[in-house]
Amino acid sequence: MHYPARGGPPVRAVDGMSLRIAPGETLGLVGESGCGKSSVSNAVTGLLRPTAGSVVVDGTEIANADRATLHRVRARMQMVFQDPATSLNPRMSVGEAIGEPLLVRGLARGAALREQVGALLTEVGLRPEHASRFPHQFSGGQRQRIVIARALALRPALLICDEPVSALDVSVRAQILNLFVDLQAAHGMACLFVSHDLAVVRHVCDRIAVMYLGKLAELAPRDALYAAPRHPYTRALLAAVPEPDPDTQRRKPRVPLHGEIPSPANPPPGCRFHTRCPMAQEICRRVEPEWRPVGASMVACHFAEQTSPVAV
Ligand code: SF4
């Protein structure tokens, strides 16, 4: 995903990365704001056409698909965005919002539609009688439940969740994350879960991909990633996750991560992380690291076998 920039080089928001999500799997995509993760989710849903490459959903190529193909495939995938308030039309009742995809695609109407809407509301922990209310009558967490119910209406094969709990109070985040886990187990859909927060994805994901400046830094099964992170950037993100227990927090290794993420219009040569990496060596400034297996991870780092910073 490259975006044209006026008077300068294109912004290379996503620059050569490959991901596969199996049916029934939840893949977490994690990175700082500006790393390109939302461009990935927008390319997967067909909201943006990638500059090059391929997006295959359920066996259908959608990167350059015509409108009819995109319309058909989009029924198989749904999105849940960060802010439920802007995802819902304030003038539509909750029942109308949830039932709309079923109605538009001619899958249900009348009493059958009302019954399905009631069942969807129950499934996300609300009540069928909530269908007649309007979004402003609900809390943020409840509104996100409504958005999730609407996303489930067409029984998608792939759910794409872009920071779905970041706008919610900490107290309701765990409830919504538990809901995702339950619904995923019940429906067996694949899920791409985009977040800046490694603590959030730990709760819901089978595998986790860590992204930095348009490329993958590391991809690993969840438990392996938290037990033995291989990339210095993954370790820095993990070190920044606050621990509820003050003793555990004190014992946590400190991994300094200085400065801002560089501009994707002008990424550093060699390893893109070298300008901020506490382990960077001379080779890192010149040679882009290979994407290779180390332990249970796939990782792009010349020194992925080393687990602690070395003197620069
Ligand atoms: Fe750091 Fe070098 Fe590894 Fe890049 S390749 S993450 S700069 S040690």
mmCIF file with all atom_site columns, N, CA and C in Angstrom, residues 123-153:
data_model
loop_
_atom_site.group_PDB
_atom_site.id
_atom_site.type_symbol
_atom_site.label_atom_id
_atom_site.label_alt_id
_atom_site.label_comp_id
_atom_site.label_asym_id
_atom_site.label_entity_id
_atom_site.label_seq_id
_atom_site.pdbx_PDB_ins_code
_atom_site.Cartn_x
_atom_site.Cartn_y
_atom_site.Cartn_z
_atom_site.occupancy
_atom_site.B_iso_or_equiv
_atom_site.pdbx_formal_charge
_atom_site.auth_seq_id
_atom_site.auth_comp_id
_atom_site.auth_asym_id
_atom_site.auth_atom_id
_atom_site.pdbx_PDB_model_num
ATOM 1  N N  . GLU A 1 123 ? -27.128 -12.858 21.628 1.00 0.00 ? 123 GLU A N  1
ATOM 2  C CA . GLU A 1 123 ? -25.798 -13.453 21.467 1.00 0.00 ? 123 GLU A CA 1
ATOM 3  C C  . GLU A 1 123 ? -24.690 -12.530 21.964 1.00 0.00 ? 123 GLU A C  1
ATOM 4  N N  . VAL A 1 124 ? -24.895 -11.224 21.841 1.00 0.00 ? 124 VAL A N  1
ATOM 5  C CA . VAL A 1 124 ? -23.845 -10.292 22.283 1.00 0.00 ? 124 VAL A CA 1
ATOM 6  C C  . VAL A 1 124 ? -24.118 -9.752  23.685 1.00 0.00 ? 124 VAL A C  1
ATOM 7  N N  . GLY A 1 125 ? -25.051 -10.378 24.395 1.00 0.00 ? 125 GLY A N  1
ATOM 8  C CA . GLY A 1 125 ? -25.263 -10.015 25.796 1.00 0.00 ? 125 GLY A CA 1
ATOM 9  C C  . GLY A 1 125 ? -26.254 -8.888  26.014 1.00 0.00 ? 125 GLY A C  1
ATOM 10 N N  . LEU A 1 126 ? -27.050 -8.543  24.982 1.00 0.00 ? 126 LEU A N  1
ATOM 11 C CA . LEU A 1 126 ? -28.109 -7.549  25.157 1.00 0.00 ? 126 LEU A CA 1
ATOM 12 C C  . LEU A 1 126 ? -29.453 -8.271  25.094 1.00 0.00 ? 126 LEU A C  1
ATOM 13 N N  . ARG A 1 127 ? -30.554 -7.488  25.100 1.00 0.00 ? 127 ARG A N  1
ATOM 14 C CA . ARG A 1 127 ? -31.872 -8.151  25.109 1.00 0.00 ? 127 ARG A CA 1
ATOM 15 C C  . ARG A 1 127 ? -32.646 -7.811  23.839 1.00 0.00 ? 127 ARG A C  1
ATOM 16 N N  . PRO A 1 128 ? -33.511 -8.725  23.373 1.00 0.00 ? 128 PRO A N  1
ATOM 17 C CA . PRO A 1 128 ? -34.252 -8.475  22.135 1.00 0.00 ? 128 PRO A CA 1
ATOM 18 C C  . PRO A 1 128 ? -35.041 -7.165  22.186 1.00 0.00 ? 128 PRO A C  1
ATOM 19 N N  . GLU A 1 129 ? -35.542 -6.786  23.360 1.00 0.00 ? 129 GLU A N  1
ATOM 20 C CA . GLU A 1 129 ? -36.330 -5.543  23.422 1.00 0.00 ? 129 GLU A CA 1
ATOM 21 C C  . GLU A 1 129 ? -35.476 -4.290  23.190 1.00 0.00 ? 129 GLU A C  1
ATOM 22 N N  . HIS A 1 130 ? -34.131 -4.427  23.260 1.00 0.00 ? 130 HIS A N  1
ATOM 23 C CA . HIS A 1 130 ? -33.262 -3.280  22.969 1.00 0.00 ? 130 HIS A CA 1
ATOM 24 C C  . HIS A 1 130 ? -33.340 -2.862  21.499 1.00 0.00 ? 130 HIS A C  1
ATOM 25 N N  . ALA A 1 131 ? -33.929 -3.709  20.663 1.00 0.00 ? 131 ALA A N  1
ATOM 26 C CA . ALA A 1 131 ? -33.986 -3.419  19.218 1.00 0.00 ? 131 ALA A CA 1
ATOM 27 C C  . ALA A 1 131 ? -34.695 -2.103  18.925 1.00 0.00 ? 131 ALA A C  1
ATOM 28 N N  . SER A 1 132 ? -35.640 -1.707  19.772 1.00 0.00 ? 132 SER A N  1
ATOM 29 C CA . SER A 1 132 ? -36.412 -0.489  19.470 1.00 0.00 ? 132 SER A CA 1
ATOM 30 C C  . SER A 1 132 ? -35.709 0.776   19.965 1.00 0.00 ? 132 SER A C  1
ATOM 31 N N  . ARG A 1 133 ? -34.612 0.635   20.674 1.00 0.00 ? 133 ARG A N  1
ATOM 32 C CA . ARG A 1 133 ? -33.917 1.817   21.193 1.00 0.00 ? 133 ARG A CA 1
ATOM 33 C C  . ARG A 1 133 ? -32.915 2.355   20.168 1.00 0.00 ? 133 ARG A C  1
ATOM 34 N N  . PHE A 1 134 ? -32.343 3.525   20.521 1.00 0.00 ? 134 PHE A N  1
ATOM 35 C CA . PHE A 1 134 ? -31.397 4.181   19.609 1.00 0.00 ? 134 PHE A CA 1
ATOM 36 C C  . PHE A 1 134 ? -29.996 4.177   20.233 1.00 0.00 ? 134 PHE A C  1
ATOM 37 N N  . PRO A 1 135 ? -28.959 4.297   19.388 1.00 0.00 ? 135 PRO A N  1
ATOM 38 C CA . PRO A 1 135 ? -27.594 4.159   19.896 1.00 0.00 ? 135 PRO A CA 1
ATOM 39 C C  . PRO A 1 135 ? -27.275 5.048   21.098 1.00 0.00 ? 135 PRO A C  1
ATOM 40 N N  . HIS A 1 136 ? -27.813 6.297   21.118 1.00 0.00 ? 136 HIS A N  1
ATOM 41 C CA . HIS A 1 136 ? -27.424 7.204   22.214 1.00 0.00 ? 136 HIS A CA 1
ATOM 42 C C  . HIS A 1 136 ? -27.953 6.718   23.567 1.00 0.00 ? 136 HIS A C  1
ATOM 43 N N  . GLN A 1 137 ? -28.850 5.748   23.555 1.00 0.00 ? 137 GLN A N  1
ATOM 44 C CA . GLN A 1 137 ? -29.395 5.251   24.823 1.00 0.00 ? 137 GLN A CA 1
ATOM 45 C C  . GLN A 1 137 ? -28.510 4.158   25.438 1.00 0.00 ? 137 GLN A C  1
ATOM 46 N N  . PHE A 1 138 ? -27.355 3.898   24.822 1.00 0.00 ? 138 PHE A N  1
ATOM 47 C CA . PHE A 1 138 ? -26.473 2.829   25.310 1.00 0.00 ? 138 PHE A CA 1
ATOM 48 C C  . PHE A 1 138 ? -25.109 3.388   25.698 1.00 0.00 ? 138 PHE A C  1
ATOM 49 N N  . SER A 1 139 ? -24.421 2.644   26.551 1.00 0.00 ? 139 SER A N  1
ATOM 50 C CA . SER A 1 139 ? -23.039 3.006   26.914 1.00 0.00 ? 139 SER A CA 1
ATOM 51 C C  . SER A 1 139 ? -22.103 2.631   25.757 1.00 0.00 ? 139 SER A C  1
ATOM 52 N N  . GLY A 1 140 ? -20.840 3.055   25.857 1.00 0.00 ? 140 GLY A N  1
ATOM 53 C CA . GLY A 1 140 ? -19.858 2.737   24.815 1.00 0.00 ? 140 GLY A CA 1
ATOM 54 C C  . GLY A 1 140 ? -19.688 1.239   24.619 1.00 0.00 ? 140 GLY A C  1
ATOM 55 N N  . GLY A 1 141 ? -19.607 0.503   25.728 1.00 0.00 ? 141 GLY A N  1
ATOM 56 C CA . GLY A 1 141 ? -19.435 -0.950  25.642 1.00 0.00 ? 141 GLY A CA 1
ATOM 57 C C  . GLY A 1 141 ? -20.643 -1.608  24.994 1.00 0.00 ? 141 GLY A C  1
ATOM 58 N N  . GLN A 1 142 ? -21.845 -1.128  25.366 1.00 0.00 ? 142 GLN A N  1
ATOM 59 C CA . GLN A 1 142 ? -23.064 -1.701  24.767 1.00 0.00 ? 142 GLN A CA 1
ATOM 60 C C  . GLN A 1 142 ? -23.129 -1.385  23.274 1.00 0.00 ? 142 GLN A C  1
ATOM 61 N N  . ARG A 1 143 ? -22.709 -0.161  22.919 1.00 0.00 ? 143 ARG A N  1
ATOM 62 C CA . ARG A 1 143 ? -22.733 0.200   21.486 1.00 0.00 ? 143 ARG A CA 1
ATOM 63 C C  . ARG A 1 143 ? -21.784 -0.694  20.701 1.00 0.00 ? 143 ARG A C  1
ATOM 64 N N  . GLN A 1 144 ? -20.619 -1.028  21.306 1.00 0.00 ? 144 GLN A N  1
ATOM 65 C CA . GLN A 1 144 ? -19.710 -1.917  20.586 1.00 0.00 ? 144 GLN A CA 1
ATOM 66 C C  . GLN A 1 144 ? -20.340 -3.310  20.460 1.00 0.00 ? 144 GLN A C  1
ATOM 67 N N  . ARG A 1 145 ? -21.115 -3.728  21.452 1.00 0.00 ? 145 ARG A N  1
ATOM 68 C CA . ARG A 1 145 ? -21.834 -5.007  21.333 1.00 0.00 ? 145 ARG A CA 1
ATOM 69 C C  . ARG A 1 145 ? -22.815 -4.959  20.153 1.00 0.00 ? 145 ARG A C  1
ATOM 70 N N  . ILE A 1 146 ? -23.470 -3.816  19.983 1.00 0.00 ? 146 ILE A N  1
ATOM 71 C CA . ILE A 1 146 ? -24.428 -3.670  18.880 1.00 0.00 ? 146 ILE A CA 1
ATOM 72 C C  . ILE A 1 146 ? -23.690 -3.761  17.534 1.00 0.00 ? 146 ILE A C  1
ATOM 73 N N  . VAL A 1 147 ? -22.528 -3.087  17.463 1.00 0.00 ? 147 VAL A N  1
ATOM 74 C CA . VAL A 1 147 ? -21.729 -3.134  16.227 1.00 0.00 ? 147 VAL A CA 1
ATOM 75 C C  . VAL A 1 147 ? -21.312 -4.581  15.936 1.00 0.00 ? 147 VAL A C  1
ATOM 76 N N  . ILE A 1 148 ? -20.945 -5.301  16.979 1.00 0.00 ? 148 ILE A N  1
ATOM 77 C CA . ILE A 1 148 ? -20.525 -6.694  16.793 1.00 0.00 ? 148 ILE A CA 1
ATOM 78 C C  . ILE A 1 148 ? -21.717 -7.544  16.327 1.00 0.00 ? 148 ILE A C  1
ATOM 79 N N  . ALA A 1 149 ? -22.889 -7.290  16.902 1.00 0.00 ? 149 ALA A N  1
ATOM 80 C CA . ALA A 1 149 ? -24.084 -8.035  16.477 1.00 0.00 ? 149 ALA A CA 1
ATOM 81 C C  . ALA A 1 149 ? -24.355 -7.802  15.001 1.00 0.00 ? 149 ALA A C  1
ATOM 82 N N  . ARG A 1 150 ? -24.217 -6.547  14.557 1.00 0.00 ? 150 ARG A N  1
ATOM 83 C CA . ARG A 1 150 ? -24.441 -6.247  13.142 1.00 0.00 ? 150 ARG A CA 1
ATOM 84 C C  . ARG A 1 150 ? -23.393 -6.951  12.271 1.00 0.00 ? 150 ARG A C  1
ATOM 85 N N  . ALA A 1 151 ? -22.141 -6.971  12.760 1.00 0.00 ? 151 ALA A N  1
ATOM 86 C CA . ALA A 1 151 ? -21.084 -7.637  11.991 1.00 0.00 ? 151 ALA A CA 1
ATOM 87 C C  . ALA A 1 151 ? -21.341 -9.136  11.873 1.00 0.00 ? 151 ALA A C  1
ATOM 88 N N  . LEU A 1 152 ? -21.996 -9.706  12.884 1.00 0.00 ? 152 LEU A N  1
ATOM 89 C CA . LEU A 1 152 ? -22.247 -11.157 12.870 1.00 0.00 ? 152 LEU A CA 1
ATOM 90 C C  . LEU A 1 152 ? -23.459 -11.545 12.042 1.00 0.00 ? 152 LEU A C  1
ATOM 91 N N  . ALA A 1 153 ? -24.290 -10.544 11.690 1.00 0.00 ? 153 ALA A N  1
ATOM 92 C CA . ALA A 1 153 ? -25.585 -10.857 11.066 1.00 0.00 ? 153 ALA A CA 1
ATOM 93 C C  . ALA A 1 153 ? -25.432 -11.734 9.831  1.00 0.00 ? 153 ALA A C  1
#
